[in-house]
Amino acid sequence: MKYGTVALIGKCSVGKSTFINQILKIKLSITSAKVQTTRNLITGIYNDDEAQIVIYDTPGIFKSFNMMNKEMAKATRRCLSNADLVLFIINSYDRLNKIDRDIMDNFKRQNLKVMLVVNKSDLITDEDDFRSRIKEYKDYYPFVDAVCISSLHGTFIDNIIEDIKSYMSDGDALYDEELFTTEPTRFLIQEYVREKVIEHTEEEIPHSITCLVETWEETDNLVKIGASIICEKNGQKAIIIGKGGKMIKTIGTEARRDIEELLGVKVFLDLFVKVKEDWRNKENYLKLYGLYNGDD
């Protein structure tokens, strides 16, 4: 039996969350093309007859403009330093830039074991240009391996699982094989709701909202959930609710479908919108919403 931990790292929108969902065959991390979709360090657990691999989906790399961003960066740094293997995920069309160099400079400082994972391989059109761009990454850091995948289509996902196993050590599984995550069910539900807000809103709203499950009531065949969408301004609240409540009804309907698939029972989801001004810069709110990681 092999056991090990893997951290996913990369710029925003390179497909880290889609990757972990493909490996686990379940919707663990929410996905979106918009930045800051993943905010928390999310733990996924892959099990088969040969290995248990604990996979950490980290927030994307971006500049820290507020306390929330700094807490997200702190969680990522801690995760990298403790992982047995790091997967540095890039897009197949990327060219080495300053953000990439900063990430790999951090690898150098910690002398990390890193595999380069080139996602969206189905979009490669010019093989010579592709190889030239990937060589820039390989010349900058001594990766233990480099592989191509497509998270969206699941291409070569089985291959990369076997590649990861080759870097794991012999050891007993830490978690029950029935578990696919250590995240609480309420956290997953909060994320499902937030995903739908991100999908249906624009400009600053996706970055300035979070979600909190506040009530939970179970009967034999129904789960009643009350959840709040937290925003920073009254104008944002009006947009999320929408004219005649149309927007929040759409958000609730789509989130409820995902929640019912997760729980396997019928769900009644009641959504509210609350305004908490500048919550992303206030420690008490970050703690309440599970986004505070303490001192380094």
PDB file of C-alpha atoms in Angstrom:
ATOM      1  CA  MET A   1       0.000   0.000   0.000  1.00  0.00           C
ATOM      2  CA  LYS A   2       1.248   3.485  -0.857  1.00  0.00           C
ATOM      3  CA  TYR A   3       0.308   6.749   0.823  1.00  0.00           C
ATOM      4  CA  GLY A   4       1.207  10.349   0.105  1.00  0.00           C
ATOM      5  CA  THR A   5       0.050  13.950  -0.157  1.00  0.00           C
ATOM      6  CA  VAL A   6      -0.133  16.052  -3.297  1.00  0.00           C
ATOM      7  CA  ALA A   7      -0.602  19.830  -3.579  1.00  0.00           C
ATOM      8  CA  LEU A   8      -2.051  21.472  -6.688  1.00  0.00           C
ATOM      9  CA  ILE A   9      -0.621  24.891  -7.511  1.00  0.00           C
ATOM     10  CA  GLY A  10      -0.951  27.271 -10.439  1.00  0.00           C
ATOM     11  CA  LYS A  11      -2.371  30.530 -11.683  1.00  0.00           C
ATOM     12  CA  CYS A  12      -6.109  31.135 -11.632  1.00  0.00           C
ATOM     13  CA  SER A  13      -8.201  29.297 -14.216  1.00  0.00           C
ATOM     14  CA  VAL A  14      -5.651  26.614 -15.136  1.00  0.00           C
ATOM     15  CA  GLY A  15      -8.084  23.844 -14.187  1.00  0.00           C
ATOM     16  CA  LYS A  16      -6.919  22.750 -10.721  1.00  0.00           C
ATOM     17  CA  SER A  17     -10.458  22.267  -9.419  1.00  0.00           C
ATOM     18  CA  THR A  18     -11.602  20.456 -12.562  1.00  0.00           C
ATOM     19  CA  PHE A  19      -8.548  18.220 -12.206  1.00  0.00           C
ATOM     20  CA  ILE A  20      -9.339  17.140  -8.638  1.00  0.00           C
ATOM     21  CA  ASN A  21     -12.998  16.588  -9.560  1.00  0.00           C
ATOM     22  CA  GLN A  22     -11.943  14.335 -12.439  1.00  0.00           C
ATOM     23  CA  ILE A  23      -9.662  12.261 -10.219  1.00  0.00           C
ATOM     24  CA  LEU A  24     -12.282  11.821  -7.504  1.00  0.00           C
ATOM     25  CA  LYS A  25     -15.192  11.389  -9.958  1.00  0.00           C
ATOM     26  CA  ILE A  26     -17.293  13.735  -7.830  1.00  0.00           C
ATOM     27  CA  LYS A  27     -17.862  17.481  -7.577  1.00  0.00           C
ATOM     28  CA  LEU A  28     -15.626  18.475  -4.676  1.00  0.00           C
ATOM     29  CA  SER A  29     -14.233  21.837  -5.810  1.00  0.00           C
ATOM     30  CA  ILE A  30     -16.417  24.403  -7.536  1.00  0.00           C
ATOM     31  CA  THR A  31     -15.224  25.593 -10.930  1.00  0.00           C
ATOM     32  CA  SER A  32     -15.361  28.834 -12.893  1.00  0.00           C
ATOM     33  CA  ALA A  33     -13.260  30.782 -15.380  1.00  0.00           C
ATOM     34  CA  LYS A  34     -13.318  33.729 -12.954  1.00  0.00           C
ATOM     35  CA  VAL A  35     -10.435  34.327 -10.548  1.00  0.00           C
ATOM     36  CA  GLN A  36     -10.647  33.512  -6.824  1.00  0.00           C
ATOM     37  CA  THR A  37     -13.161  30.717  -7.364  1.00  0.00           C
ATOM     38  CA  THR A  38     -11.189  28.471  -4.984  1.00  0.00           C
ATOM     39  CA  ARG A  39     -10.591  30.297  -1.701  1.00  0.00           C
ATOM     40  CA  ASN A  40     -10.061  27.544   0.827  1.00  0.00           C
ATOM     41  CA  LEU A  41      -7.530  24.758   0.953  1.00  0.00           C
ATOM     42  CA  ILE A  42      -9.749  21.844  -0.103  1.00  0.00           C
ATOM     43  CA  THR A  43      -8.801  18.248   0.697  1.00  0.00           C
ATOM     44  CA  GLY A  44      -9.676  15.396  -1.651  1.00  0.00           C
ATOM     45  CA  ILE A  45      -8.940  11.722  -0.941  1.00  0.00           C
ATOM     46  CA  TYR A  46      -8.272   9.288  -3.786  1.00  0.00           C
ATOM     47  CA  ASN A  47      -8.421   5.576  -2.981  1.00  0.00           C
ATOM     48  CA  ASP A  48      -7.779   2.432  -4.959  1.00  0.00           C
ATOM     49  CA  ASP A  49      -6.417  -1.042  -4.196  1.00  0.00           C
ATOM     50  CA  GLU A  50      -2.812   0.169  -4.347  1.00  0.00           C
ATOM     51  CA  ALA A  51      -2.764   3.637  -2.785  1.00  0.00           C
ATOM     52  CA  GLN A  52      -4.374   6.455  -0.898  1.00  0.00           C
ATOM     53  CA  ILE A  53      -3.483   9.890  -2.245  1.00  0.00           C
ATOM     54  CA  VAL A  54      -4.537  13.001  -0.342  1.00  0.00           C
ATOM     55  CA  ILE A  55      -4.858  15.886  -2.801  1.00  0.00           C
ATOM     56  CA  TYR A  56      -4.976  19.539  -1.755  1.00  0.00           C
ATOM     57  CA  ASP A  57      -6.633  22.011  -4.128  1.00  0.00           C
ATOM     58  CA  THR A  58      -5.072  25.386  -3.311  1.00  0.00           C
ATOM     59  CA  PRO A  59      -6.324  28.891  -4.126  1.00  0.00           C
ATOM     60  CA  GLY A  60      -4.969  30.314  -7.379  1.00  0.00           C
ATOM     61  CA  ILE A  61      -1.964  32.610  -7.334  1.00  0.00           C
ATOM     62  CA  PHE A  62      -2.750  36.322  -7.532  1.00  0.00           C
ATOM     63  CA  LYS A  63      -1.805  39.600  -5.863  1.00  0.00           C
ATOM     64  CA  SER A  64      -2.967  40.074  -2.269  1.00  0.00           C
ATOM     65  CA  PHE A  65      -5.214  43.140  -2.225  1.00  0.00           C
ATOM     66  CA  ASN A  66      -6.993  42.480   1.062  1.00  0.00           C
ATOM     67  CA  MET A  67      -6.777  40.407   4.228  1.00  0.00           C
ATOM     68  CA  MET A  68      -8.762  37.558   2.686  1.00  0.00           C
ATOM     69  CA  ASN A  69      -6.274  37.275  -0.203  1.00  0.00           C
ATOM     70  CA  LYS A  70      -3.368  37.232   2.244  1.00  0.00           C
ATOM     71  CA  GLU A  71      -5.004  34.434   4.236  1.00  0.00           C
ATOM     72  CA  MET A  72      -5.480  32.438   1.034  1.00  0.00           C
ATOM     73  CA  ALA A  73      -1.792  32.871   0.124  1.00  0.00           C
ATOM     74  CA  LYS A  74      -0.807  31.807   3.645  1.00  0.00           C
ATOM     75  CA  ALA A  75      -2.782  28.566   3.343  1.00  0.00           C
ATOM     76  CA  THR A  76      -1.122  27.807  -0.007  1.00  0.00           C
ATOM     77  CA  ARG A  77       2.411  28.338   1.349  1.00  0.00           C
ATOM     78  CA  ARG A  78       1.800  26.010   4.280  1.00  0.00           C
ATOM     79  CA  CYS A  79       0.347  23.334   2.035  1.00  0.00           C
ATOM     80  CA  LEU A  80       3.307  23.359  -0.363  1.00  0.00           C
ATOM     81  CA  SER A  81       5.825  22.986   2.410  1.00  0.00           C
ATOM     82  CA  ASN A  82       4.084  19.864   3.770  1.00  0.00           C
ATOM     83  CA  ALA A  83       3.260  18.027   0.523  1.00  0.00           C
ATOM     84  CA  ASP A  84       5.152  14.954  -0.667  1.00  0.00           C
ATOM     85  CA  LEU A  85       4.668  16.028  -4.283  1.00  0.00           C
ATOM     86  CA  VAL A  86       3.564  19.301  -5.892  1.00  0.00           C
ATOM     87  CA  LEU A  87       1.713  19.418  -9.206  1.00  0.00           C
ATOM     88  CA  PHE A  88       2.410  22.729 -10.952  1.00  0.00           C
ATOM     89  CA  ILE A  89      -0.495  23.054 -13.383  1.00  0.00           C
ATOM     90  CA  ILE A  90      -0.246  25.345 -16.406  1.00  0.00           C
ATOM     91  CA  ASN A  91      -2.298  25.833 -19.565  1.00  0.00           C
ATOM     92  CA  SER A  92      -0.958  24.323 -22.781  1.00  0.00           C
ATOM     93  CA  TYR A  93      -0.992  27.783 -24.398  1.00  0.00           C
ATOM     94  CA  ASP A  94       0.853  29.555 -21.556  1.00  0.00           C
ATOM     95  CA  ARG A  95       4.210  31.204 -22.002  1.00  0.00           C
ATOM     96  CA  LEU A  96       6.533  31.616 -19.018  1.00  0.00           C
ATOM     97  CA  ASN A  97       5.831  34.913 -17.236  1.00  0.00           C
ATOM     98  CA  LYS A  98       6.610  36.666 -13.958  1.00  0.00           C
ATOM     99  CA  ILE A  99       3.878  34.909 -11.970  1.00  0.00           C
ATOM    100  CA  ASP A 100       5.223  31.522 -13.086  1.00  0.00           C
ATOM    101  CA  ARG A 101       8.770  32.533 -12.136  1.00  0.00           C
ATOM    102  CA  ASP A 102       7.606  33.723  -8.714  1.00  0.00           C
ATOM    103  CA  ILE A 103       5.875  30.378  -8.125  1.00  0.00           C
ATOM    104  CA  MET A 104       8.943  28.413  -9.187  1.00  0.00           C
ATOM    105  CA  ASP A 105      11.238  30.662  -7.137  1.00  0.00           C
ATOM    106  CA  ASN A 106       9.200  29.549  -4.137  1.00  0.00           C
ATOM    107  CA  PHE A 107       9.769  25.921  -5.214  1.00  0.00           C
ATOM    108  CA  LYS A 108      13.513  26.630  -5.269  1.00  0.00           C
ATOM    109  CA  ARG A 109      13.517  28.179  -1.808  1.00  0.00           C
ATOM    110  CA  GLN A 110      11.810  25.104  -0.372  1.00  0.00           C
ATOM    111  CA  ASN A 111      13.570  22.572  -2.638  1.00  0.00           C
ATOM    112  CA  LEU A 112      10.233  20.984  -3.520  1.00  0.00           C
ATOM    113  CA  LYS A 113       9.588  17.830  -5.541  1.00  0.00           C
ATOM    114  CA  VAL A 114       7.432  19.170  -8.401  1.00  0.00           C
ATOM    115  CA  MET A 115       5.744  17.615 -11.429  1.00  0.00           C
ATOM    116  CA  LEU A 116       4.841  19.940 -14.313  1.00  0.00           C
ATOM    117  CA  VAL A 117       1.287  19.230 -15.466  1.00  0.00           C
ATOM    118  CA  VAL A 118       0.280  20.795 -18.782  1.00  0.00           C
ATOM    119  CA  ASN A 119      -3.511  21.038 -18.883  1.00  0.00           C
ATOM    120  CA  LYS A 120      -5.829  21.616 -21.868  1.00  0.00           C
ATOM    121  CA  SER A 121      -3.631  19.474 -24.086  1.00  0.00           C
ATOM    122  CA  ASP A 122      -6.536  19.214 -26.538  1.00  0.00           C
ATOM    123  CA  LEU A 123      -5.887  22.867 -27.460  1.00  0.00           C
ATOM    124  CA  ILE A 124      -2.323  22.280 -28.714  1.00  0.00           C
ATOM    125  CA  THR A 125      -2.180  23.210 -32.404  1.00  0.00           C
ATOM    126  CA  ASP A 126       1.502  23.895 -33.085  1.00  0.00           C
ATOM    127  CA  GLU A 127       3.702  21.136 -31.633  1.00  0.00           C
ATOM    128  CA  ASP A 128       7.009  22.952 -32.240  1.00  0.00           C
ATOM    129  CA  ASP A 129       5.805  26.156 -30.579  1.00  0.00           C
ATOM    130  CA  PHE A 130       4.362  24.127 -27.700  1.00  0.00           C
ATOM    131  CA  ARG A 131       7.642  22.295 -27.057  1.00  0.00           C
ATOM    132  CA  SER A 132       9.532  25.581 -27.182  1.00  0.00           C
ATOM    133  CA  ARG A 133       7.288  27.153 -24.549  1.00  0.00           C
ATOM    134  CA  ILE A 134       7.400  24.121 -22.258  1.00  0.00           C
ATOM    135  CA  LYS A 135      11.199  24.082 -22.514  1.00  0.00           C
ATOM    136  CA  GLU A 136      11.219  27.546 -20.905  1.00  0.00           C
ATOM    137  CA  TYR A 137       9.551  26.062 -17.822  1.00  0.00           C
ATOM    138  CA  LYS A 138      11.839  23.043 -17.728  1.00  0.00           C
ATOM    139  CA  ASP A 139      14.917  25.239 -18.025  1.00  0.00           C
ATOM    140  CA  TYR A 140      13.760  27.340 -15.069  1.00  0.00           C
ATOM    141  CA  TYR A 141      13.067  24.497 -12.614  1.00  0.00           C
ATOM    142  CA  PRO A 142      14.215  20.842 -12.362  1.00  0.00           C
ATOM    143  CA  PHE A 143      10.813  19.129 -12.457  1.00  0.00           C
ATOM    144  CA  VAL A 144      10.770  15.435 -11.568  1.00  0.00           C
ATOM    145  CA  ASP A 145       8.469  14.854 -14.535  1.00  0.00           C
ATOM    146  CA  ALA A 146       6.293  16.676 -17.093  1.00  0.00           C
ATOM    147  CA  VAL A 147       2.961  15.336 -18.344  1.00  0.00           C
ATOM    148  CA  CYS A 148       0.080  16.509 -20.556  1.00  0.00           C
ATOM    149  CA  ILE A 149      -3.584  16.088 -19.615  1.00  0.00           C
ATOM    150  CA  SER A 150      -7.036  17.509 -20.278  1.00  0.00           C
ATOM    151  CA  SER A 151      -8.918  17.971 -17.015  1.00  0.00           C
ATOM    152  CA  LEU A 152     -12.125  18.910 -18.811  1.00  0.00           C
ATOM    153  CA  HIS A 153     -12.218  15.769 -20.952  1.00  0.00           C
ATOM    154  CA  GLY A 154     -10.451  13.445 -18.507  1.00  0.00           C
ATOM    155  CA  THR A 155      -7.672  12.697 -20.985  1.00  0.00           C
ATOM    156  CA  PHE A 156      -4.642  10.955 -19.414  1.00  0.00           C
ATOM    157  CA  ILE A 157      -6.088  11.337 -15.896  1.00  0.00           C
ATOM    158  CA  ASP A 158      -5.601   7.614 -15.226  1.00  0.00           C
ATOM    159  CA  ASN A 159      -2.005   7.901 -16.442  1.00  0.00           C
ATOM    160  CA  ILE A 160      -1.182  10.756 -14.097  1.00  0.00           C
ATOM    161  CA  ILE A 161      -2.597   8.821 -11.125  1.00  0.00           C
ATOM    162  CA  GLU A 162      -0.066   6.077 -11.877  1.00  0.00           C
ATOM    163  CA  ASP A 163       2.684   8.695 -12.262  1.00  0.00           C
ATOM    164  CA  ILE A 164       1.802  10.175  -8.864  1.00  0.00           C
ATOM    165  CA  LYS A 165       1.890   6.750  -7.232  1.00  0.00           C
ATOM    166  CA  SER A 166       5.476   6.278  -8.389  1.00  0.00           C
ATOM    167  CA  TYR A 167       6.501   9.193  -6.137  1.00  0.00           C
ATOM    168  CA  MET A 168       4.575   7.959  -3.089  1.00  0.00           C
ATOM    169  CA  SER A 169       6.094   5.963  -0.221  1.00  0.00           C
ATOM    170  CA  ASP A 170       4.910   2.696   1.273  1.00  0.00           C
ATOM    171  CA  GLY A 171       2.560   3.339   4.173  1.00  0.00           C
ATOM    172  CA  ASP A 172      -0.837   2.749   5.687  1.00  0.00           C
ATOM    173  CA  ALA A 173      -3.860   4.777   4.613  1.00  0.00           C
ATOM    174  CA  LEU A 174      -4.649   7.646   6.967  1.00  0.00           C
ATOM    175  CA  TYR A 175      -8.348   7.910   6.111  1.00  0.00           C
ATOM    176  CA  ASP A 176     -11.200   5.453   5.715  1.00  0.00           C
ATOM    177  CA  GLU A 177     -11.390   4.317   2.098  1.00  0.00           C
ATOM    178  CA  GLU A 178     -15.040   5.421   1.884  1.00  0.00           C
ATOM    179  CA  LEU A 179     -14.088   9.071   2.399  1.00  0.00           C
ATOM    180  CA  PHE A 180     -13.517  11.342  -0.597  1.00  0.00           C
ATOM    181  CA  THR A 181     -12.873  14.499   1.455  1.00  0.00           C
ATOM    182  CA  THR A 182     -12.380  15.800   4.974  1.00  0.00           C
ATOM    183  CA  GLU A 183     -14.482  18.884   4.243  1.00  0.00           C
ATOM    184  CA  PRO A 184     -17.770  19.199   6.190  1.00  0.00           C
ATOM    185  CA  THR A 185     -20.960  18.752   4.172  1.00  0.00           C
ATOM    186  CA  ARG A 186     -22.035  22.273   5.097  1.00  0.00           C
ATOM    187  CA  PHE A 187     -18.855  23.671   3.562  1.00  0.00           C
ATOM    188  CA  LEU A 188     -19.544  21.874   0.271  1.00  0.00           C
ATOM    189  CA  ILE A 189     -23.088  23.247   0.211  1.00  0.00           C
ATOM    190  CA  GLN A 190     -21.833  26.771   0.859  1.00  0.00           C
ATOM    191  CA  GLU A 191     -19.448  26.374  -2.058  1.00  0.00           C
ATOM    192  CA  TYR A 192     -22.202  25.098  -4.370  1.00  0.00           C
ATOM    193  CA  VAL A 193     -24.265  28.205  -3.637  1.00  0.00           C
ATOM    194  CA  ARG A 194     -21.273  30.502  -4.115  1.00  0.00           C
ATOM    195  CA  GLU A 195     -20.505  28.850  -7.456  1.00  0.00           C
ATOM    196  CA  LYS A 196     -23.968  29.735  -8.767  1.00  0.00           C
ATOM    197  CA  VAL A 197     -23.591  33.353  -7.658  1.00  0.00           C
ATOM    198  CA  ILE A 198     -20.234  33.505  -9.461  1.00  0.00           C
ATOM    199  CA  GLU A 199     -21.772  32.050 -12.630  1.00  0.00           C
ATOM    200  CA  HIS A 200     -24.647  34.529 -12.763  1.00  0.00           C
ATOM    201  CA  THR A 201     -22.953  37.780 -11.718  1.00  0.00           C
ATOM    202  CA  GLU A 202     -20.205  40.006 -13.099  1.00  0.00           C
ATOM    203  CA  GLU A 203     -17.675  42.707 -12.162  1.00  0.00           C
ATOM    204  CA  GLU A 204     -16.775  42.831  -8.473  1.00  0.00           C
ATOM    205  CA  ILE A 205     -19.636  40.679  -7.148  1.00  0.00           C
ATOM    206  CA  PRO A 206     -18.004  37.211  -7.595  1.00  0.00           C
ATOM    207  CA  HIS A 207     -14.971  38.399  -5.607  1.00  0.00           C
ATOM    208  CA  SER A 208     -16.893  40.093  -2.805  1.00  0.00           C
ATOM    209  CA  ILE A 209     -19.388  37.394  -1.809  1.00  0.00           C
ATOM    210  CA  THR A 210     -19.280  34.329   0.371  1.00  0.00           C
ATOM    211  CA  CYS A 211     -21.917  31.957   1.702  1.00  0.00           C
ATOM    212  CA  LEU A 212     -22.816  30.582   5.125  1.00  0.00           C
ATOM    213  CA  VAL A 213     -25.199  27.730   5.988  1.00  0.00           C
ATOM    214  CA  GLU A 214     -27.070  28.929   9.074  1.00  0.00           C
ATOM    215  CA  THR A 215     -29.879  26.418   9.595  1.00  0.00           C
ATOM    216  CA  TRP A 216     -30.224  22.689   8.914  1.00  0.00           C
ATOM    217  CA  GLU A 217     -33.271  20.551   9.596  1.00  0.00           C
ATOM    218  CA  GLU A 218     -33.654  16.889   8.583  1.00  0.00           C
ATOM    219  CA  THR A 219     -36.719  14.694   8.297  1.00  0.00           C
ATOM    220  CA  ASP A 220     -36.978  11.187   6.861  1.00  0.00           C
ATOM    221  CA  ASN A 221     -37.012  12.306   3.225  1.00  0.00           C
ATOM    222  CA  LEU A 222     -36.237  16.031   3.232  1.00  0.00           C
ATOM    223  CA  VAL A 223     -33.396  18.334   4.301  1.00  0.00           C
ATOM    224  CA  LYS A 224     -34.310  21.979   4.896  1.00  0.00           C
ATOM    225  CA  ILE A 225     -31.321  24.304   4.580  1.00  0.00           C
ATOM    226  CA  GLY A 226     -31.181  28.026   5.272  1.00  0.00           C
ATOM    227  CA  ALA A 227     -28.131  29.792   3.835  1.00  0.00           C
ATOM    228  CA  SER A 228     -26.991  33.394   3.603  1.00  0.00           C
ATOM    229  CA  ILE A 229     -25.137  34.954   0.698  1.00  0.00           C
ATOM    230  CA  ILE A 230     -22.849  37.598   2.153  1.00  0.00           C
ATOM    231  CA  CYS A 231     -21.931  40.671   0.075  1.00  0.00           C
ATOM    232  CA  GLU A 232     -20.356  44.056   0.817  1.00  0.00           C
ATOM    233  CA  LYS A 233     -22.788  46.626  -0.602  1.00  0.00           C
ATOM    234  CA  ASN A 234     -26.526  47.204  -0.857  1.00  0.00           C
ATOM    235  CA  GLY A 235     -26.154  47.568  -4.621  1.00  0.00           C
ATOM    236  CA  GLN A 236     -24.656  44.080  -4.790  1.00  0.00           C
ATOM    237  CA  LYS A 237     -27.521  42.731  -2.722  1.00  0.00           C
ATOM    238  CA  ALA A 238     -30.035  44.154  -5.181  1.00  0.00           C
ATOM    239  CA  ILE A 239     -28.249  42.516  -8.132  1.00  0.00           C
ATOM    240  CA  ILE A 240     -28.051  39.112  -6.410  1.00  0.00           C
ATOM    241  CA  ILE A 241     -31.766  39.201  -5.556  1.00  0.00           C
ATOM    242  CA  GLY A 242     -32.661  40.472  -9.019  1.00  0.00           C
ATOM    243  CA  LYS A 243     -35.848  42.047 -10.314  1.00  0.00           C
ATOM    244  CA  GLY A 244     -38.784  40.389  -8.607  1.00  0.00           C
ATOM    245  CA  GLY A 245     -36.366  37.923  -6.969  1.00  0.00           C
ATOM    246  CA  LYS A 246     -35.592  36.279 -10.317  1.00  0.00           C
ATOM    247  CA  MET A 247     -31.802  36.062  -9.871  1.00  0.00           C
ATOM    248  CA  ILE A 248     -31.799  34.533  -6.397  1.00  0.00           C
ATOM    249  CA  LYS A 249     -34.473  32.064  -7.487  1.00  0.00           C
ATOM    250  CA  THR A 250     -32.217  30.906 -10.350  1.00  0.00           C
ATOM    251  CA  ILE A 251     -29.228  30.637  -8.007  1.00  0.00           C
ATOM    252  CA  GLY A 252     -31.260  28.635  -5.497  1.00  0.00           C
ATOM    253  CA  THR A 253     -32.725  26.271  -8.086  1.00  0.00           C
ATOM    254  CA  GLU A 254     -29.347  25.415  -9.616  1.00  0.00           C
ATOM    255  CA  ALA A 255     -27.595  25.071  -6.241  1.00  0.00           C
ATOM    256  CA  ARG A 256     -30.386  22.847  -4.919  1.00  0.00           C
ATOM    257  CA  ARG A 257     -29.881  20.383  -7.782  1.00  0.00           C
ATOM    258  CA  ASP A 258     -26.192  19.997  -6.918  1.00  0.00           C
ATOM    259  CA  ILE A 259     -26.971  19.655  -3.209  1.00  0.00           C
ATOM    260  CA  GLU A 260     -29.580  16.962  -3.855  1.00  0.00           C
ATOM    261  CA  GLU A 261     -27.057  15.018  -5.928  1.00  0.00           C
ATOM    262  CA  LEU A 262     -24.545  15.291  -3.080  1.00  0.00           C
ATOM    263  CA  LEU A 263     -26.954  14.301  -0.297  1.00  0.00           C
ATOM    264  CA  GLY A 264     -29.104  11.852  -2.220  1.00  0.00           C
ATOM    265  CA  VAL A 265     -32.339  13.259  -0.763  1.00  0.00           C
ATOM    266  CA  LYS A 266     -34.833  15.996  -1.597  1.00  0.00           C
ATOM    267  CA  VAL A 267     -33.708  19.436  -0.431  1.00  0.00           C
ATOM    268  CA  PHE A 268     -35.552  22.650   0.385  1.00  0.00           C
ATOM    269  CA  LEU A 269     -33.061  25.519   0.084  1.00  0.00           C
ATOM    270  CA  ASP A 270     -33.941  28.937   1.492  1.00  0.00           C
ATOM    271  CA  LEU A 271     -31.508  31.707   0.514  1.00  0.00           C
ATOM    272  CA  PHE A 272     -31.051  35.137   2.088  1.00  0.00           C
ATOM    273  CA  VAL A 273     -28.715  37.993   1.117  1.00  0.00           C
ATOM    274  CA  LYS A 274     -26.916  39.954   3.849  1.00  0.00           C
ATOM    275  CA  VAL A 275     -24.629  42.990   3.604  1.00  0.00           C
ATOM    276  CA  LYS A 276     -21.427  42.995   5.683  1.00  0.00           C
ATOM    277  CA  GLU A 277     -19.374  46.004   4.641  1.00  0.00           C
ATOM    278  CA  ASP A 278     -15.719  45.316   3.858  1.00  0.00           C
ATOM    279  CA  TRP A 279     -15.948  41.825   5.355  1.00  0.00           C
ATOM    280  CA  ARG A 280     -12.855  40.662   3.426  1.00  0.00           C
ATOM    281  CA  ASN A 281     -10.669  42.942   5.555  1.00  0.00           C
ATOM    282  CA  LYS A 282     -12.107  42.027   8.967  1.00  0.00           C
ATOM    283  CA  GLU A 283     -10.585  39.193  10.960  1.00  0.00           C
ATOM    284  CA  ASN A 284     -13.786  38.343  12.831  1.00  0.00           C
ATOM    285  CA  TYR A 285     -15.701  37.802   9.594  1.00  0.00           C
ATOM    286  CA  LEU A 286     -12.862  35.809   8.013  1.00  0.00           C
ATOM    287  CA  LYS A 287     -12.900  33.507  11.051  1.00  0.00           C
ATOM    288  CA  LEU A 288     -16.688  33.160  10.895  1.00  0.00           C
ATOM    289  CA  TYR A 289     -16.585  32.287   7.193  1.00  0.00           C
ATOM    290  CA  GLY A 290     -13.690  29.823   7.544  1.00  0.00           C
ATOM    291  CA  LEU A 291     -11.141  31.970   5.708  1.00  0.00           C
ATOM    292  CA  TYR A 292      -8.698  32.774   8.514  1.00  0.00           C
ATOM    293  CA  ASN A 293      -5.536  30.680   8.796  1.00  0.00           C
ATOM    294  CA  GLY A 294      -3.794  32.197  11.839  1.00  0.00           C
ATOM    295  CA  ASP A 295      -0.200  33.365  12.139  1.00  0.00           C
ATOM    296  CA  ASP A 296       2.595  32.012   9.938  1.00  0.00           C
TER     297      ASP A 296
END
